[in-house]
Amino acid sequence: MEIDRREKYAWHIKRRGIMSKHNKKLMCIALALIFIGTIGAWLLQTDFGDVAVKDIYILTEDKQELHALAFIPKEASPENKVPVVVTSHGWLNSAELQDATCIELSRRGVMVIAMDAYNHGLSSSARSSNRTETVETGLGMIPLVKYVGSGIMDYIDLDKVGVMGHSMGAGAASNTLMYFSNLYDEAIAEAQQPDSDGGVEVTEAEQQHAEDVMIIDAALPTGMNTSVVSDWSKVRCNTGVLFTEYDENGYQTSNKTAFIAGDTPEALAIVKDIDPTITSVEEGVYYGNKDDGTLRVLYQPTTTHPLVHFSPACTADIIEFFDTCWDLNTDLGYGNQTFLIKEIFNLIAMVGLFMILVPSADMLMSCPYFASLRGKEGPKLPACVGKVRRKFWIGWILGGVVSFIAAYIAIKVAVVKGGVLEPQTIAGAPTMGYVTVWTGISAIWLMIWFWVNYKKDRAAGIRNDEMIGWKISGKNLWKSIVLSACVIGIVYVIVWFCKWAFNTDFRFWTPAIKTFTPIKLLYTLIYLPAFFVFYLANSLMVNGACRFEGMKEWKNLLVLAIGNILGCVALWAIQYGSLFITGTVVWGPEWIGVLVIAFCVWQLFLAPFLLRAFYKITGKNWVGPIVVSVLYVLMSIANTALHSVWIH
């Protein structure tokens, strides 16, 4: 019996193998990048210890919960009160994307509270699934400003409370501004009643009460034109608008472009109530008087809607606006900015997190339970010459064409009333609708192209089952699912630890790997099937149809990666080529769809490299597609709007 146990143990050791030296080295590099990126991002966002970054959770109306990130300058105290700005992100984002505002204003002595709007990030779902109604309630900004204005944070200067937000968040900021402006008007109207303390005359106490309920002192919506403010004559504080020169929303203006400075109705709207004689509004010029709350300004930096978050010019305008309103008395110039360096560190950490995926799987397969999953890549296809070469390039081009058509269909279908953008019981993440439609169509094409050509090649003796890594036992398929879950688990243990220890996430542009609420796991499962089929088909193409004898690995993967993004890049090029040449986009009402699909480009580019790496250590096309599809869906669900009808 003892001999049998030893023999069985020796067999397990031999069967399971050990983690490759390459993957050991890769894991060490990955952990180093994660450490460097996380520490660097933490140091930059805290201004090397001079700013504290804390999470805030408050209960709001209808038992909803609002989450926000607070950037608190070290010098803030009851004896040294600091100004505060409450800001909100756009429809595709969460609080972390407000880094530029948070970091640069907090470095200059302003507390910044970046909220997760209802239906986003770590905040609750809104009571209504109607997006317009939700925006009108301020997406949680109104109760948050009330909380700030309550005086509970005794280190805040309540005479210097500002609001701002981008895109959807600009609508929230504007509606919050109007809400408190209306409270001011109501207080004045009540004070002018004959039976009030001063009769029809407003007493000092009544005036003070009106000013106290008008908590907001300065407002700066960004990413929307001046019509974001419903009635400028009712605005009761210093207000500006930042609308970039190449904003995709420009097609909605009177001159059909985003550049509205001058004599356009949009530009004149911000000044006509304070000075009807003004006939032209200059970009970046202040009108009115900040002392009586009539200051107005229009900023039009040269960039696009989504790049506001990453534009030093936009950030300089934001700093200038609040400095002008509040005299921040900072020694830092408007161009002295560090937020982009922080974004680079976020990217470094994210690269490390992606690099750890395959080594983690390799490490886990050293365990007896997963040992049967270890394998090696099958034989390659004959050299890519002659007919094989022609068929490869025909498929490569057709793939790009189908991808473009699928993306076009997705952006058109998604805006139809009752379509995939309408929040439903099942499809609760509206912006995921674009990508799901595109992914589903592309997956069908890839599967058809792969299997038709595989059957022809098998009949001709060119390919066999061993080459494509398709066949797998039910037991090993289950183990592949468990292994993939463990790999994803390792990733999110690191993510949660970095959030807990340093309050950072892993980000490139808008897509990010970050913490999430439990309900998002359920929605991940809802959207997962279409993505899994797409990446399974992609893996079969990458590893079972496009590994050729004599072709260098890096060259092979680079060509496949470019093929993956061909259709999306073409869509993007047409849209933005038109924007920069003519000043307006080709697809106006559908511009968000183009943007959403554009965000997938880097994920699609990276996919062949990940799918090939997983294939090399397993010899199968299962673990790679499971890991990649789950990770990509989780990233998307965690970073965009989610209308949950089950949990509020």
PDB file of C-alpha atoms in Angstrom, residues 224-324:
ATOM      1  CA  MET A 224     -22.073  69.902 -23.094  1.00  0.00           C
ATOM      2  CA  ASN A 225     -22.928  73.145 -24.860  1.00  0.00           C
ATOM      3  CA  THR A 226     -24.519  76.073 -23.051  1.00  0.00           C
ATOM      4  CA  SER A 227     -28.024  74.621 -23.469  1.00  0.00           C
ATOM      5  CA  VAL A 228     -27.102  72.258 -20.635  1.00  0.00           C
ATOM      6  CA  VAL A 229     -28.372  75.058 -18.390  1.00  0.00           C
ATOM      7  CA  SER A 230     -32.132  75.163 -18.852  1.00  0.00           C
ATOM      8  CA  ASP A 231     -32.625  78.849 -17.964  1.00  0.00           C
ATOM      9  CA  TRP A 232     -29.593  81.089 -17.553  1.00  0.00           C
ATOM     10  CA  SER A 233     -31.711  83.901 -16.128  1.00  0.00           C
ATOM     11  CA  LYS A 234     -32.385  81.758 -13.050  1.00  0.00           C
ATOM     12  CA  VAL A 235     -28.740  80.884 -12.344  1.00  0.00           C
ATOM     13  CA  ARG A 236     -27.718  82.319  -8.970  1.00  0.00           C
ATOM     14  CA  CYS A 237     -23.960  81.761  -8.897  1.00  0.00           C
ATOM     15  CA  ASN A 238     -20.780  82.122 -10.967  1.00  0.00           C
ATOM     16  CA  THR A 239     -21.038  79.665 -13.836  1.00  0.00           C
ATOM     17  CA  GLY A 240     -18.959  78.566 -16.803  1.00  0.00           C
ATOM     18  CA  VAL A 241     -19.291  75.988 -19.579  1.00  0.00           C
ATOM     19  CA  LEU A 242     -16.455  73.907 -21.033  1.00  0.00           C
ATOM     20  CA  PHE A 243     -17.404  72.612 -24.487  1.00  0.00           C
ATOM     21  CA  THR A 244     -14.470  71.412 -26.556  1.00  0.00           C
ATOM     22  CA  GLU A 245     -13.876  72.615 -30.101  1.00  0.00           C
ATOM     23  CA  TYR A 246     -14.247  69.076 -31.478  1.00  0.00           C
ATOM     24  CA  ASP A 247     -16.948  67.710 -29.213  1.00  0.00           C
ATOM     25  CA  GLU A 248     -18.934  64.970 -30.928  1.00  0.00           C
ATOM     26  CA  ASN A 249     -22.160  66.616 -29.730  1.00  0.00           C
ATOM     27  CA  GLY A 250     -21.452  69.575 -32.020  1.00  0.00           C
ATOM     28  CA  TYR A 251     -23.946  68.317 -34.606  1.00  0.00           C
ATOM     29  CA  GLN A 252     -26.741  69.475 -32.237  1.00  0.00           C
ATOM     30  CA  THR A 253     -25.766  73.173 -32.259  1.00  0.00           C
ATOM     31  CA  SER A 254     -27.154  75.937 -34.438  1.00  0.00           C
ATOM     32  CA  ASN A 255     -24.035  75.986 -36.640  1.00  0.00           C
ATOM     33  CA  LYS A 256     -23.693  72.161 -36.610  1.00  0.00           C
ATOM     34  CA  THR A 257     -20.192  72.279 -35.124  1.00  0.00           C
ATOM     35  CA  ALA A 258     -18.858  72.319 -31.590  1.00  0.00           C
ATOM     36  CA  PHE A 259     -17.137  75.674 -31.964  1.00  0.00           C
ATOM     37  CA  ILE A 260     -19.878  78.030 -30.745  1.00  0.00           C
ATOM     38  CA  ALA A 261     -17.866  81.046 -29.534  1.00  0.00           C
ATOM     39  CA  GLY A 262     -18.930  84.278 -31.220  1.00  0.00           C
ATOM     40  CA  ASP A 263     -22.472  85.297 -32.012  1.00  0.00           C
ATOM     41  CA  THR A 264     -24.180  81.888 -31.927  1.00  0.00           C
ATOM     42  CA  PRO A 265     -27.385  81.572 -29.862  1.00  0.00           C
ATOM     43  CA  GLU A 266     -25.609  79.061 -27.611  1.00  0.00           C
ATOM     44  CA  ALA A 267     -22.789  81.478 -26.777  1.00  0.00           C
ATOM     45  CA  LEU A 268     -25.056  84.505 -26.291  1.00  0.00           C
ATOM     46  CA  ALA A 269     -27.339  82.505 -23.993  1.00  0.00           C
ATOM     47  CA  ILE A 270     -24.815  82.622 -21.158  1.00  0.00           C
ATOM     48  CA  VAL A 271     -24.530  86.425 -21.128  1.00  0.00           C
ATOM     49  CA  LYS A 272     -27.822  87.863 -22.367  1.00  0.00           C
ATOM     50  CA  ASP A 273     -29.379  87.897 -18.873  1.00  0.00           C
ATOM     51  CA  ILE A 274     -26.452  89.824 -17.365  1.00  0.00           C
ATOM     52  CA  ASP A 275     -25.733  92.153 -20.316  1.00  0.00           C
ATOM     53  CA  PRO A 276     -28.114  92.138 -23.312  1.00  0.00           C
ATOM     54  CA  THR A 277     -25.802  94.511 -25.223  1.00  0.00           C
ATOM     55  CA  ILE A 278     -23.132  91.848 -25.754  1.00  0.00           C
ATOM     56  CA  THR A 279     -23.228  90.716 -29.394  1.00  0.00           C
ATOM     57  CA  SER A 280     -20.308  88.280 -29.427  1.00  0.00           C
ATOM     58  CA  VAL A 281     -18.840  85.967 -26.786  1.00  0.00           C
ATOM     59  CA  GLU A 282     -15.101  85.322 -26.834  1.00  0.00           C
ATOM     60  CA  GLU A 283     -13.716  81.986 -25.732  1.00  0.00           C
ATOM     61  CA  GLY A 284     -12.061  82.125 -22.298  1.00  0.00           C
ATOM     62  CA  VAL A 285     -13.159  85.724 -21.588  1.00  0.00           C
ATOM     63  CA  TYR A 286     -14.996  86.433 -18.321  1.00  0.00           C
ATOM     64  CA  TYR A 287     -18.252  88.370 -18.344  1.00  0.00           C
ATOM     65  CA  GLY A 288     -20.216  89.703 -15.378  1.00  0.00           C
ATOM     66  CA  ASN A 289     -19.055  90.132 -11.790  1.00  0.00           C
ATOM     67  CA  LYS A 290     -17.925  87.307  -9.538  1.00  0.00           C
ATOM     68  CA  ASP A 291     -18.761  89.283  -6.390  1.00  0.00           C
ATOM     69  CA  ASP A 292     -22.488  89.262  -7.134  1.00  0.00           C
ATOM     70  CA  GLY A 293     -22.541  85.758  -8.642  1.00  0.00           C
ATOM     71  CA  THR A 294     -22.976  86.810 -12.280  1.00  0.00           C
ATOM     72  CA  LEU A 295     -19.600  85.671 -13.611  1.00  0.00           C
ATOM     73  CA  ARG A 296     -19.918  83.812 -16.960  1.00  0.00           C
ATOM     74  CA  VAL A 297     -17.307  82.168 -19.177  1.00  0.00           C
ATOM     75  CA  LEU A 298     -17.190  79.812 -22.168  1.00  0.00           C
ATOM     76  CA  TYR A 299     -14.146  77.544 -22.583  1.00  0.00           C
ATOM     77  CA  GLN A 300     -13.488  75.770 -25.900  1.00  0.00           C
ATOM     78  CA  PRO A 301     -10.170  73.897 -25.714  1.00  0.00           C
ATOM     79  CA  THR A 302      -9.049  72.037 -28.827  1.00  0.00           C
ATOM     80  CA  THR A 303      -9.871  68.394 -28.097  1.00  0.00           C
ATOM     81  CA  THR A 304     -12.754  65.894 -28.232  1.00  0.00           C
ATOM     82  CA  HIS A 305     -15.490  64.932 -25.799  1.00  0.00           C
ATOM     83  CA  PRO A 306     -13.855  61.826 -24.220  1.00  0.00           C
ATOM     84  CA  LEU A 307     -10.403  63.407 -24.058  1.00  0.00           C
ATOM     85  CA  VAL A 308     -11.511  66.136 -21.645  1.00  0.00           C
ATOM     86  CA  HIS A 309     -10.368  63.820 -18.843  1.00  0.00           C
ATOM     87  CA  PHE A 310      -6.858  63.608 -20.286  1.00  0.00           C
ATOM     88  CA  SER A 311      -6.348  67.087 -21.694  1.00  0.00           C
ATOM     89  CA  PRO A 312      -3.934  69.437 -19.888  1.00  0.00           C
ATOM     90  CA  ALA A 313      -5.650  72.363 -21.671  1.00  0.00           C
ATOM     91  CA  CYS A 314      -9.069  71.388 -20.308  1.00  0.00           C
ATOM     92  CA  THR A 315      -7.612  70.844 -16.852  1.00  0.00           C
ATOM     93  CA  ALA A 316      -5.930  74.272 -16.967  1.00  0.00           C
ATOM     94  CA  ASP A 317      -9.319  75.842 -17.779  1.00  0.00           C
ATOM     95  CA  ILE A 318     -10.928  74.036 -14.841  1.00  0.00           C
ATOM     96  CA  ILE A 319      -8.185  75.233 -12.477  1.00  0.00           C
ATOM     97  CA  GLU A 320      -8.440  78.774 -13.837  1.00  0.00           C
ATOM     98  CA  PHE A 321     -12.215  78.895 -13.367  1.00  0.00           C
ATOM     99  CA  PHE A 322     -12.196  77.968  -9.687  1.00  0.00           C
ATOM    100  CA  ASP A 323      -9.102  80.061  -9.036  1.00  0.00           C
ATOM    101  CA  THR A 324     -10.870  83.060 -10.590  1.00  0.00           C
TER     102      THR A 324
END
